[in-house]
Amino acid sequence: MLPTATQPDAQTPSPATTPAVLNVEHSVNGRRWSWREGADSPATNRLGAALAQQLGIPEIVGRLLAMRGVSPEHAPHFLAPSLRALIPDPSCLTDMDKAAARMAQAVQAGETIGVFGDYDVDGACASAVLAAFFEQLGCSVLTHIPDRMTEGYGPNLPALEALVAQGATLLVCVDCGTASAPILNQLADKADVVVLDHHKSEDALPDILATVNPNRVDCTSGLGHICAAALSFLATVATRRTLRQNGFFTAEHPQPDLRPLLDLVALATVCDVMPLQGVNRLFVAEGLKIMAARQRVGIAALLEVAGVSKAPDAFSCGFALGPRINAGGRIAEAALGLRLLRCPDVHDAKQMAERLDAVNRRRQDVEADILDRAMEQAAEQRDAGHGVILLAGQDWHPGVVGIVAGRIKERFNRPALVGAQQEDGSIKGSGRSVPGLDLGTVIIAARQAGMLKTGGGHAMAAGFSLDAGRLAEFHTFLNTRLPQAAALPPTVDLTIDAVVAVSGATAELAGDMAALAPFGAGNPEPLIALPNATIVRTDRIGRDGNTLRVLIRASNGSRLKALLFKAEGNPLAQVLEDATRPSLHLAGYLRAESWNGRTDATFFVQDVAHA
């Protein structure tokens, strides 16, 4: 289980020996501006020029591709990914053929299939993918999403036995199950079990029919970067192929089109913060096209409630859809997100979307109530020399501690773990890490050492539980196992892709750079710097006045509109609104926006420095 996506970020550490971009060593946000690796190298310029000539694209797009490590061989597929060229053979995954054969058998026999999914976006989407596929082929499908508070993460015996009691003869656990051998092994004489998961585990695998996990030690697929929904989609590809080989498809049983399932895969891939490269980029690019048609009633309703009127993009998935689907699993009805994704009725979908929207607002209030106190304690731990931050609160809601951990990680550039104390005295929490420090492996090691009751996850995110009395011991363990954390700088450099004159920041340039979308983890949106910007006007806009609209004058007399969100109390806003109008360097994202048939460039400010 991974957190809902954060803002696609272009932030990576850079050696202090590299000259700062525009000599910005300390911005208003206290950050150094550094070049993206290779941005100012002759080799990048040569490769960028070659790519531009080969593909007939602007030279700046060629350079951006070169900086992202895209070779001339892969560039055409990067810019125009296709299913035929990039989708892997599902058989490359260990146990996939066994899983597909059993799922095909269930389809042919008209069995009832039970799907048990995790309570986050990936688990809901993976469950919805399988449910839609099996139901289209005539099977009855039962689904279960566990309640975070009462059932916890992963398969539990009462829920699985309840699915069997309702007639399920095949159980499929998605986005969980790899580390659940003690639970799943008890079902051997009750139903066949298949696991479709991507979480790391150093424990013995369950003794079940099939465990399909690209991150299991003996899997050589090279697909360890895909999410559970993508894995479920590949399982449908493999099952459809097996059914075709078995002669199942006839005029009465037509072969299903799997492409409409990719909107779910795209949503999960973005929200589980998977790198948008290779097959993931393909899934998101194709899935966003499906999502734009708004044919899935539940997603269409949620887009409307979230106020997304344009064609959805990766940002829409990470900030409009993902948090609302996750909110149900965090503090309300765990299965509400999945029910919405499966809902065929427009009226019902609208009601569920509105409920999720309300729950998400409640989640934000709960988070805000915890965040200030957590930030104070985190600062104290950092000042005391702790490399890893570990917090726990008696009245903190366990459904939001992962989000709070993410906020602390971003603020202090340290791995952060936040727990909520339970009534029985135990602590249950989540952690988030920084690039290069594998938190999941350390959590698993702590559990294997007997320090934790439960624990596991990924390099960047993990969950854990322990007795409150062992909290200090656990903190020492984390600091010892992740010693590099103590040496991390207090802030991460802001990584710049290009410096562009204000006069050159046009809608045409924004459109050219948009060819690299979808943006997100592994493919950050280009961050550009505008040197010596002259501010001529600022206005507070929006219902709450929390957005700052800025008008920038270029040397040729043209004007560029810029926006700064969350302006209230923001030091960037104070500098931009300075009546003395100092010359400023601005860093941000350049995007083309259309309104009433006209397309203009808008600059979204991320940082400011005095020129």
XYZ file of C-alpha atoms in Angstrom:
611
model
C 0.000 0.000 0.000
C 1.401 3.359 -0.996
C 0.173 6.875 -0.316
C -1.861 8.938 -2.676
C 0.409 10.783 -5.075
C 1.985 14.061 -4.116
C 2.741 16.897 -6.501
C 4.890 15.581 -9.364
C 8.202 16.863 -8.153
C 11.504 17.635 -9.823
C 13.505 17.681 -6.633
C 16.690 15.706 -6.271
C 19.874 16.400 -4.360
C 22.772 17.763 -6.348
C 26.442 18.148 -5.534
C 27.197 21.522 -3.970
C 30.130 21.827 -6.392
C 27.738 22.300 -9.328
C 27.103 26.016 -9.993
C 23.673 27.092 -8.809
C 21.150 28.057 -11.469
C 21.067 31.873 -11.748
C 23.384 31.837 -8.708
C 20.443 31.053 -6.430
C 22.023 29.458 -3.371
C 19.217 30.346 -0.985
C 15.761 31.126 -2.355
C 12.870 32.652 -0.440
C 11.959 29.043 0.452
C 15.530 28.438 1.599
C 16.424 26.222 -1.337
C 19.338 26.036 -3.711
C 18.461 25.942 -7.414
C 20.454 23.242 -9.175
C 20.467 21.924 -12.699
C 18.852 18.607 -13.466
C 21.614 16.086 -14.048
C 23.054 16.645 -17.509
C 21.027 19.790 -18.169
C 24.082 21.940 -18.810
C 26.356 19.287 -20.345
C 27.531 19.276 -23.979
C 26.581 15.586 -24.270
C 22.961 16.377 -23.371
C 22.893 19.224 -25.869
C 24.231 16.948 -28.618
C 21.779 14.135 -27.836
C 18.931 16.621 -27.533
C 19.731 18.096 -30.936
C 19.914 14.609 -32.443
C 16.554 13.645 -30.942
C 14.987 16.881 -32.170
C 16.222 16.224 -35.696
C 15.240 12.535 -35.641
C 11.729 13.139 -34.333
C 11.000 16.531 -35.844
C 10.423 18.112 -32.427
C 11.627 21.431 -30.924
C 15.179 21.325 -29.637
C 14.150 22.094 -26.048
C 11.925 18.989 -26.059
C 14.846 16.969 -27.400
C 17.021 18.234 -24.538
C 14.331 17.443 -21.971
C 14.097 13.897 -23.341
C 17.876 13.535 -23.166
C 17.887 14.720 -19.533
C 15.326 12.033 -18.713
C 17.571 9.328 -20.119
C 15.424 8.655 -23.189
C 17.514 7.119 -25.951
C 16.949 7.625 -29.698
C 15.742 4.001 -29.821
C 13.047 4.495 -27.160
C 12.089 8.113 -27.888
C 9.287 7.307 -30.390
C 7.629 4.971 -27.874
C 8.088 7.548 -25.113
C 6.284 10.247 -27.082
C 3.650 7.914 -28.539
C 3.385 4.796 -26.340
C 1.366 1.931 -27.816
C -0.054 -1.224 -26.283
C 1.244 -3.355 -29.137
C 4.821 -2.160 -28.668
C 5.133 -1.909 -24.896
C 2.779 -4.281 -23.093
C 4.780 -7.177 -21.607
C 3.938 -10.849 -21.970
C 2.177 -11.683 -18.677
C 3.879 -15.092 -18.677
C 7.139 -13.389 -17.698
C 5.703 -13.134 -14.174
C 6.312 -16.137 -11.936
C 3.077 -18.073 -11.274
C 1.051 -15.976 -13.730
C 0.321 -18.915 -16.033
C -0.929 -20.979 -13.077
C -3.102 -18.084 -11.916
C -4.479 -17.506 -15.417
C -5.287 -21.196 -15.901
C -7.256 -21.286 -12.634
C -9.090 -18.036 -13.369
C -9.967 -19.292 -16.855
C -11.271 -22.510 -15.288
C -13.472 -20.429 -12.979
C -14.872 -18.510 -15.947
C -15.586 -21.655 -17.947
C -17.337 -23.300 -14.982
C -19.257 -20.160 -14.014
C -17.823 -20.169 -10.514
C -18.310 -17.474 -7.897
C -15.074 -15.550 -7.386
C -14.158 -13.658 -4.211
C -11.872 -10.613 -4.567
C -10.182 -9.275 -1.423
C -8.467 -5.909 -1.932
C -6.513 -3.373 0.064
C -8.277 -0.232 1.310
C -6.308 2.291 -0.765
C -6.767 3.511 -4.348
C -4.622 0.742 -5.814
C -6.537 -1.958 -3.958
C -9.891 -0.504 -5.001
C -8.848 -0.135 -8.643
C -7.284 -3.607 -8.802
C -10.469 -5.091 -7.324
C -12.611 -3.152 -9.807
C -10.486 -4.371 -12.741
C -10.981 -8.027 -11.796
C -14.657 -7.623 -10.904
C -15.460 -5.955 -14.234
C -13.552 -8.613 -16.177
C -15.104 -11.617 -14.470
C -18.624 -10.199 -14.503
C -18.364 -9.446 -18.207
C -17.571 -13.129 -18.695
C -20.598 -14.278 -16.689
C -19.123 -14.979 -13.255
C -20.597 -13.857 -9.977
C -18.098 -11.707 -8.077
C -17.988 -10.988 -4.347
C -15.664 -8.244 -3.124
C -14.322 -7.275 0.280
C -12.248 -4.256 1.316
C -11.110 -4.508 4.962
C -11.882 -1.806 7.499
C -8.635 -0.110 8.493
C -9.721 0.302 12.115
C -11.268 -3.090 12.875
C -9.564 -5.453 10.413
C -6.238 -3.796 9.648
C -4.150 -4.264 6.527
C -4.091 -7.487 4.558
C -6.150 -10.676 4.391
C -7.954 -11.802 7.525
C -9.529 -15.204 8.077
C -13.082 -14.129 9.053
C -13.496 -12.017 5.915
C -12.098 -14.693 3.607
C -14.210 -17.413 5.204
C -17.263 -15.181 4.793
C -16.553 -14.992 1.040
C -16.299 -18.790 0.932
C -19.543 -19.126 2.887
C -21.241 -16.994 0.224
C -20.137 -19.438 -2.462
C -16.688 -18.291 -3.586
C -14.576 -21.227 -4.767
C -11.704 -19.041 -5.959
C -10.290 -16.219 -3.824
C -8.069 -13.536 -5.370
C -6.179 -11.228 -3.002
C -5.057 -8.012 -4.696
C -2.507 -5.472 -3.425
C -1.925 -7.687 -0.391
C -1.297 -11.305 0.576
C 2.396 -11.912 -0.121
C 3.256 -11.700 3.588
C 0.057 -13.428 4.750
C 1.083 -17.084 4.745
C -0.246 -17.758 8.289
C -3.716 -16.609 7.174
C -3.886 -17.900 3.614
C -2.447 -21.328 4.430
C -5.552 -22.026 6.544
C -7.767 -21.884 3.439
C -6.188 -24.828 1.653
C -9.211 -27.121 1.979
C -11.828 -24.374 1.563
C -11.018 -22.562 -1.689
C -8.237 -22.014 -4.188
C -6.295 -18.820 -3.507
C -4.400 -16.545 -5.907
C -2.404 -13.511 -4.791
C -1.785 -10.543 -7.140
C 0.499 -8.268 -5.147
C 3.555 -6.031 -5.510
C 4.704 -5.575 -1.917
C 8.108 -6.751 -0.770
C 8.341 -9.651 1.650
C 11.293 -11.549 3.041
C 9.033 -14.179 4.606
C 8.030 -17.543 3.195
C 5.395 -17.232 0.500
C 1.892 -18.586 1.188
C 1.335 -22.235 0.338
C -1.415 -21.462 -2.172
C -2.184 -21.986 -5.857
C -0.259 -18.941 -7.117
C 1.502 -15.851 -5.767
C 2.038 -13.428 -8.628
C 4.334 -10.682 -7.409
C 7.048 -9.027 -9.510
C 8.915 -8.282 -6.271
C 9.129 -11.868 -5.063
C 12.742 -12.994 -4.978
C 12.462 -15.582 -7.744
C 10.552 -13.397 -10.229
C 12.747 -12.199 -13.114
C 10.074 -10.210 -14.951
C 11.677 -6.848 -14.272
C 8.203 -5.443 -13.502
C 8.798 -4.575 -9.863
C 7.741 -0.990 -10.564
C 4.095 -1.718 -11.467
C 1.149 -1.397 -9.091
C -1.438 -4.024 -8.180
C -4.037 -2.665 -10.607
C -1.531 -2.985 -13.457
C -0.748 -6.517 -12.286
C -4.479 -7.324 -12.222
C -4.815 -5.964 -15.748
C -1.980 -8.243 -16.926
C -3.793 -11.117 -15.198
C -6.882 -10.367 -17.292
C -4.712 -10.345 -20.425
C -3.278 -13.755 -19.485
C -6.695 -15.178 -18.568
C -8.282 -13.954 -21.798
C -5.441 -15.561 -23.745
C -5.953 -18.861 -21.920
C -9.689 -18.765 -22.591
C -9.009 -18.061 -26.258
C -6.643 -21.027 -26.411
C -9.333 -23.165 -24.755
C -11.830 -22.202 -27.463
C -14.109 -20.451 -24.976
C -14.924 -17.411 -27.073
C -17.830 -17.819 -29.471
C -20.660 -15.694 -30.776
C -22.388 -16.312 -27.441
C -19.231 -15.548 -25.451
C -17.426 -12.746 -27.342
C -13.875 -11.889 -26.399
C -13.910 -8.873 -24.054
C -12.119 -5.638 -24.920
C -9.716 -4.968 -22.055
C -8.702 -1.443 -23.033
C -11.651 0.198 -21.184
C -10.135 -1.091 -17.919
C -7.076 1.119 -18.322
C -8.692 4.166 -16.703
C -8.576 2.206 -13.437
C -4.968 1.187 -14.045
C -3.970 4.785 -14.790
C -5.628 6.068 -11.626
C -3.924 3.460 -9.438
C -0.515 3.899 -11.074
C -0.494 7.640 -10.388
C -1.920 7.376 -6.872
C 0.470 4.596 -5.868
C 3.325 6.848 -7.053
C 4.702 4.366 -9.554
C 7.409 5.683 -11.931
C 5.839 6.896 -15.178
C 8.279 5.093 -17.422
C 7.971 2.164 -19.794
C 4.767 0.180 -19.367
C 3.534 2.482 -16.584
C 3.739 5.470 -18.918
C 1.798 3.441 -21.473
C -0.915 2.508 -18.978
C -1.349 6.085 -17.780
C -1.287 7.652 -21.252
C -3.878 5.184 -22.578
C -5.905 5.205 -19.368
C -6.245 8.995 -19.363
C -7.727 8.811 -22.869
C -10.331 6.349 -21.572
C -10.980 8.535 -18.527
C -11.507 11.607 -20.715
C -14.513 9.913 -22.332
C -16.087 9.676 -18.829
C -17.747 6.367 -19.657
C -17.110 4.883 -16.198
C -20.014 6.297 -14.250
C -18.232 6.399 -10.888
C -15.128 8.198 -12.128
C -17.265 10.662 -14.109
C -19.257 11.468 -10.951
C -16.123 11.940 -8.878
C -14.555 14.212 -11.504
C -17.682 16.348 -11.449
C -17.765 16.579 -7.652
C -14.067 17.482 -7.635
C -14.644 20.255 -10.170
C -12.514 18.756 -12.952
C -14.154 20.017 -16.137
C -11.178 19.620 -18.483
C -9.750 16.360 -19.779
C -8.268 14.660 -16.686
C -4.502 14.350 -16.387
C -2.131 12.727 -13.907
C -2.536 15.726 -11.607
C -6.324 15.178 -11.602
C -5.776 11.552 -10.581
C -3.375 12.407 -7.783
C -5.180 15.408 -6.342
C -8.859 15.209 -7.321
C -9.724 11.520 -7.513
C -7.167 9.725 -5.357
C -7.635 11.575 -2.053
C -11.415 11.213 -2.225
C -11.283 7.458 -2.910
C -8.681 7.036 -0.191
C -10.724 9.032 2.303
C -13.291 6.249 2.632
C -10.616 3.766 3.627
C -8.970 6.219 5.995
C -11.805 7.444 8.189
C -15.153 6.115 6.942
C -16.515 3.257 4.795
C -13.580 1.267 3.471
C -15.499 -0.199 0.525
C -17.131 3.046 -0.619
C -14.428 3.827 -3.181
C -14.703 0.390 -4.778
C -18.493 0.596 -4.796
C -18.263 3.902 -6.634
C -15.819 2.505 -9.212
C -18.197 -0.407 -9.868
C -21.427 1.613 -9.789
C -23.476 1.495 -13.042
C -26.161 3.999 -11.986
C -25.613 7.745 -12.509
C -27.814 8.822 -9.594
C -26.245 6.367 -7.120
C -22.754 7.289 -8.311
C -23.413 10.979 -7.740
C -24.578 10.306 -4.183
C -21.507 8.167 -3.429
C -19.167 10.741 -4.969
C -20.692 13.468 -2.820
C -20.281 11.290 0.279
C -16.632 10.674 -0.532
C -16.126 14.390 -1.100
C -17.615 15.145 2.317
C -15.514 12.416 3.943
C -12.406 13.862 2.319
C -13.146 17.285 3.779
C -13.519 15.638 7.170
C -10.219 13.850 6.622
C -8.552 17.203 5.921
C -9.888 18.589 9.208
C -8.639 15.549 11.137
C -5.241 15.837 9.472
C -4.957 19.560 10.211
C -5.766 18.919 13.875
C -2.765 16.593 14.151
C -0.310 18.277 11.806
C 0.730 21.325 13.856
C 1.542 19.245 16.929
C 3.367 16.656 14.834
C 5.472 19.314 13.112
C 6.567 20.766 16.459
C 7.619 17.362 17.752
C 9.374 16.547 14.475
C 11.415 19.759 14.699
C 12.441 18.840 18.254
C 13.622 15.391 17.118
C 15.550 16.855 14.189
C 17.231 19.407 16.461
C 18.112 16.583 18.863
C 20.064 14.877 16.073
C 17.705 12.092 15.026
C 18.130 11.096 11.391
C 14.738 9.367 11.316
C 11.674 11.033 12.794
C 9.322 8.765 14.789
C 6.192 10.208 16.415
C 3.124 8.752 18.133
C 0.038 10.408 19.574
C -2.627 9.101 21.905
C -5.541 10.874 20.219
C -4.264 10.750 16.643
C -6.481 9.107 14.026
C -4.741 6.063 12.487
C -6.362 6.807 9.146
C -4.355 9.976 8.544
C -0.977 9.202 10.125
C 0.455 8.203 6.746
C -0.457 11.564 5.251
C 1.060 13.365 8.252
C 4.244 11.293 7.867
C 4.425 12.406 4.241
C 4.058 16.074 5.198
C 6.833 15.757 7.800
C 9.092 13.990 5.313
C 8.598 16.810 2.822
C 9.185 19.553 5.424
C 12.335 18.115 7.018
C 13.776 15.911 4.249
C 13.963 12.971 6.638
C 12.293 9.547 6.731
C 9.250 10.029 8.952
C 7.053 7.524 10.785
C 3.869 8.515 12.592
C 1.754 6.255 14.780
C -1.544 6.375 16.633
C -1.831 4.789 20.065
C -4.639 2.236 20.309
C -6.884 1.429 23.264
C -4.869 -1.720 24.013
C -1.675 0.314 24.377
C -0.186 -0.672 21.046
C 0.864 1.800 18.358
C -0.177 1.471 14.737
C 1.319 3.712 12.089
C 2.777 4.469 8.686
C 6.090 5.747 7.418
C 7.342 7.647 4.378
C 10.927 7.780 3.190
C 13.131 9.899 0.943
C 14.767 8.707 -2.308
C 17.684 6.383 -1.718
C 16.676 5.180 1.764
C 14.720 1.894 1.745
C 12.296 2.122 4.638
C 10.353 -1.037 3.802
C 13.386 -3.290 4.180
C 14.224 -1.759 7.572
C 10.635 -2.191 8.788
C 10.676 -5.866 7.747
C 14.004 -6.321 9.577
C 12.530 -4.786 12.741
C 9.574 -7.154 12.571
C 11.821 -10.163 12.011
C 13.876 -9.054 15.029
C 10.712 -9.282 17.136
C 10.492 -5.536 17.740
C 7.287 -5.030 15.756
C 4.013 -6.917 15.813
C 3.457 -6.278 12.121
C 5.394 -4.430 9.468
C 6.159 -4.261 5.771
C 5.925 -2.143 2.660
C 8.009 -0.521 -0.051
C 11.227 1.462 -0.147
C 9.281 4.715 0.067
C 6.330 3.732 2.271
C 5.656 1.210 5.006
C 3.226 0.283 7.773
C 3.982 -0.994 11.263
C 2.553 -1.792 14.694
C 4.271 -2.359 18.031
C 3.818 -2.186 21.798
C 4.128 1.396 23.058
C 6.872 0.352 25.455
C 9.182 -0.506 22.562
C 8.896 2.856 20.803
C 12.285 4.196 21.957
C 13.979 0.905 21.037
C 12.393 1.049 17.588
C 13.555 4.636 17.101
C 17.140 3.647 17.914
C 16.864 0.745 15.465
C 15.694 3.079 12.690
C 18.474 5.593 13.305
C 21.055 2.792 13.345
C 19.803 1.086 10.182
C 19.419 4.367 8.249
C 22.515 6.326 9.364
C 22.608 8.309 6.108
C 19.409 10.095 7.150
C 21.238 12.184 9.770
C 23.504 13.643 7.074
C 20.695 14.749 4.759
C 20.446 18.493 4.127
C 17.495 20.298 5.758
C 16.013 21.072 2.363
C 16.305 19.435 -1.039
C 17.619 21.381 -4.009
C 15.029 22.603 -6.468
C 15.972 20.958 -9.744
C 15.718 23.211 -12.796
C 15.385 21.887 -16.345
C 15.853 25.116 -18.283
C 16.151 28.879 -17.987
C 13.726 30.713 -20.265
C 13.356 34.456 -20.790
C 9.927 35.803 -19.859
C 9.396 36.737 -23.510
C 10.042 33.110 -24.485
C 7.584 31.645 -21.997
C 4.813 31.252 -24.549
C 1.825 29.007 -25.024
C 3.667 27.419 -27.936
C 6.607 26.468 -25.680
C 4.196 25.130 -23.048
C 2.496 23.009 -25.693
C 5.835 21.671 -26.898
C 6.841 20.613 -23.372
C 3.429 19.013 -22.784
C 4.458 16.352 -25.310
C 6.403 14.748 -22.444
C 3.213 14.234 -20.371
C 1.878 12.377 -18.433
C 4.034 13.784 -15.640
C 4.628 12.281 -12.229
C 7.076 10.069 -10.380
C 9.942 9.086 -12.680
C 8.940 11.681 -15.284
C 8.744 15.064 -13.551
C 7.098 18.006 -15.238
C 9.813 20.358 -16.579
C 10.611 23.024 -14.014
C 11.818 26.233 -15.652
C 13.341 29.396 -14.269
C 12.396 32.897 -15.446
C 15.320 35.303 -14.837
C 14.960 38.955 -13.846
C 11.162 38.968 -13.895
C 9.438 42.321 -13.488
C 6.126 42.154 -11.608
C 3.654 44.816 -12.723
C 0.508 43.745 -10.889
C -0.762 41.283 -8.278
C -4.306 40.371 -7.247
C -5.793 37.995 -4.686
C -8.423 35.847 -6.388
C -10.657 32.899 -5.581
C -13.480 32.604 -3.080
C -11.106 32.759 -0.119
C -8.494 35.014 -1.715
C -5.892 32.300 -1.235
C -4.614 32.414 -4.811
C -2.286 35.153 -5.989
C -2.515 36.217 -9.631
C 0.643 37.871 -10.897
C 1.257 39.808 -14.108
C 4.846 39.707 -15.384
C 6.197 42.094 -18.034
C 8.703 40.775 -20.570
C 11.503 42.828 -22.125
C 9.579 42.977 -25.409
C 6.544 44.435 -23.666
C 4.474 41.234 -23.666
C 2.755 40.059 -20.477
C 2.748 36.637 -18.821
C 0.167 35.565 -16.246
C 1.404 33.637 -13.227
C -0.422 32.009 -10.310
C 0.643 31.164 -6.770
C -1.645 28.830 -4.823
C -1.986 28.778 -1.021
C -0.836 32.388 -0.872
C -2.114 33.153 2.632
C 0.893 33.412 4.959
C 3.175 32.236 2.156
C 6.582 34.012 2.104
C 6.579 33.754 -1.690
C 3.394 35.838 -1.825
C 4.948 38.494 0.408
C 7.871 38.918 -1.979
C 5.698 38.884 -5.102
C 3.412 41.534 -3.587
C 6.298 43.802 -2.530
C 5.237 47.288 -3.645
C 8.859 48.231 -4.430
C 8.739 45.677 -7.285
C 12.234 44.181 -6.917
C 13.663 42.175 -9.797
C 13.010 38.486 -9.140
C 13.948 35.081 -10.457
C 10.918 32.773 -10.590
C 10.843 28.968 -10.764
C 7.752 27.036 -11.779
C 5.759 25.163 -14.374
C 4.694 26.658 -17.719
C 1.363 25.358 -19.004
C -0.941 26.233 -21.882
C -4.517 26.920 -20.796
C -7.526 27.345 -23.073
C -10.541 29.518 -22.289
C -13.319 30.635 -24.637
C -11.436 29.367 -27.653
C -8.190 31.158 -26.784
C -4.997 29.474 -25.566
C -2.534 31.376 -23.360
C 0.474 30.500 -21.249
C 0.231 30.477 -17.461
C 3.219 30.165 -15.144
C 2.622 28.283 -11.879
C 5.077 29.625 -9.306
C 6.930 27.140 -7.087
C 9.775 29.275 -5.753
C 11.123 32.828 -5.864
C 14.596 34.341 -5.422
C 15.851 37.905 -5.433
C 17.782 38.667 -8.619
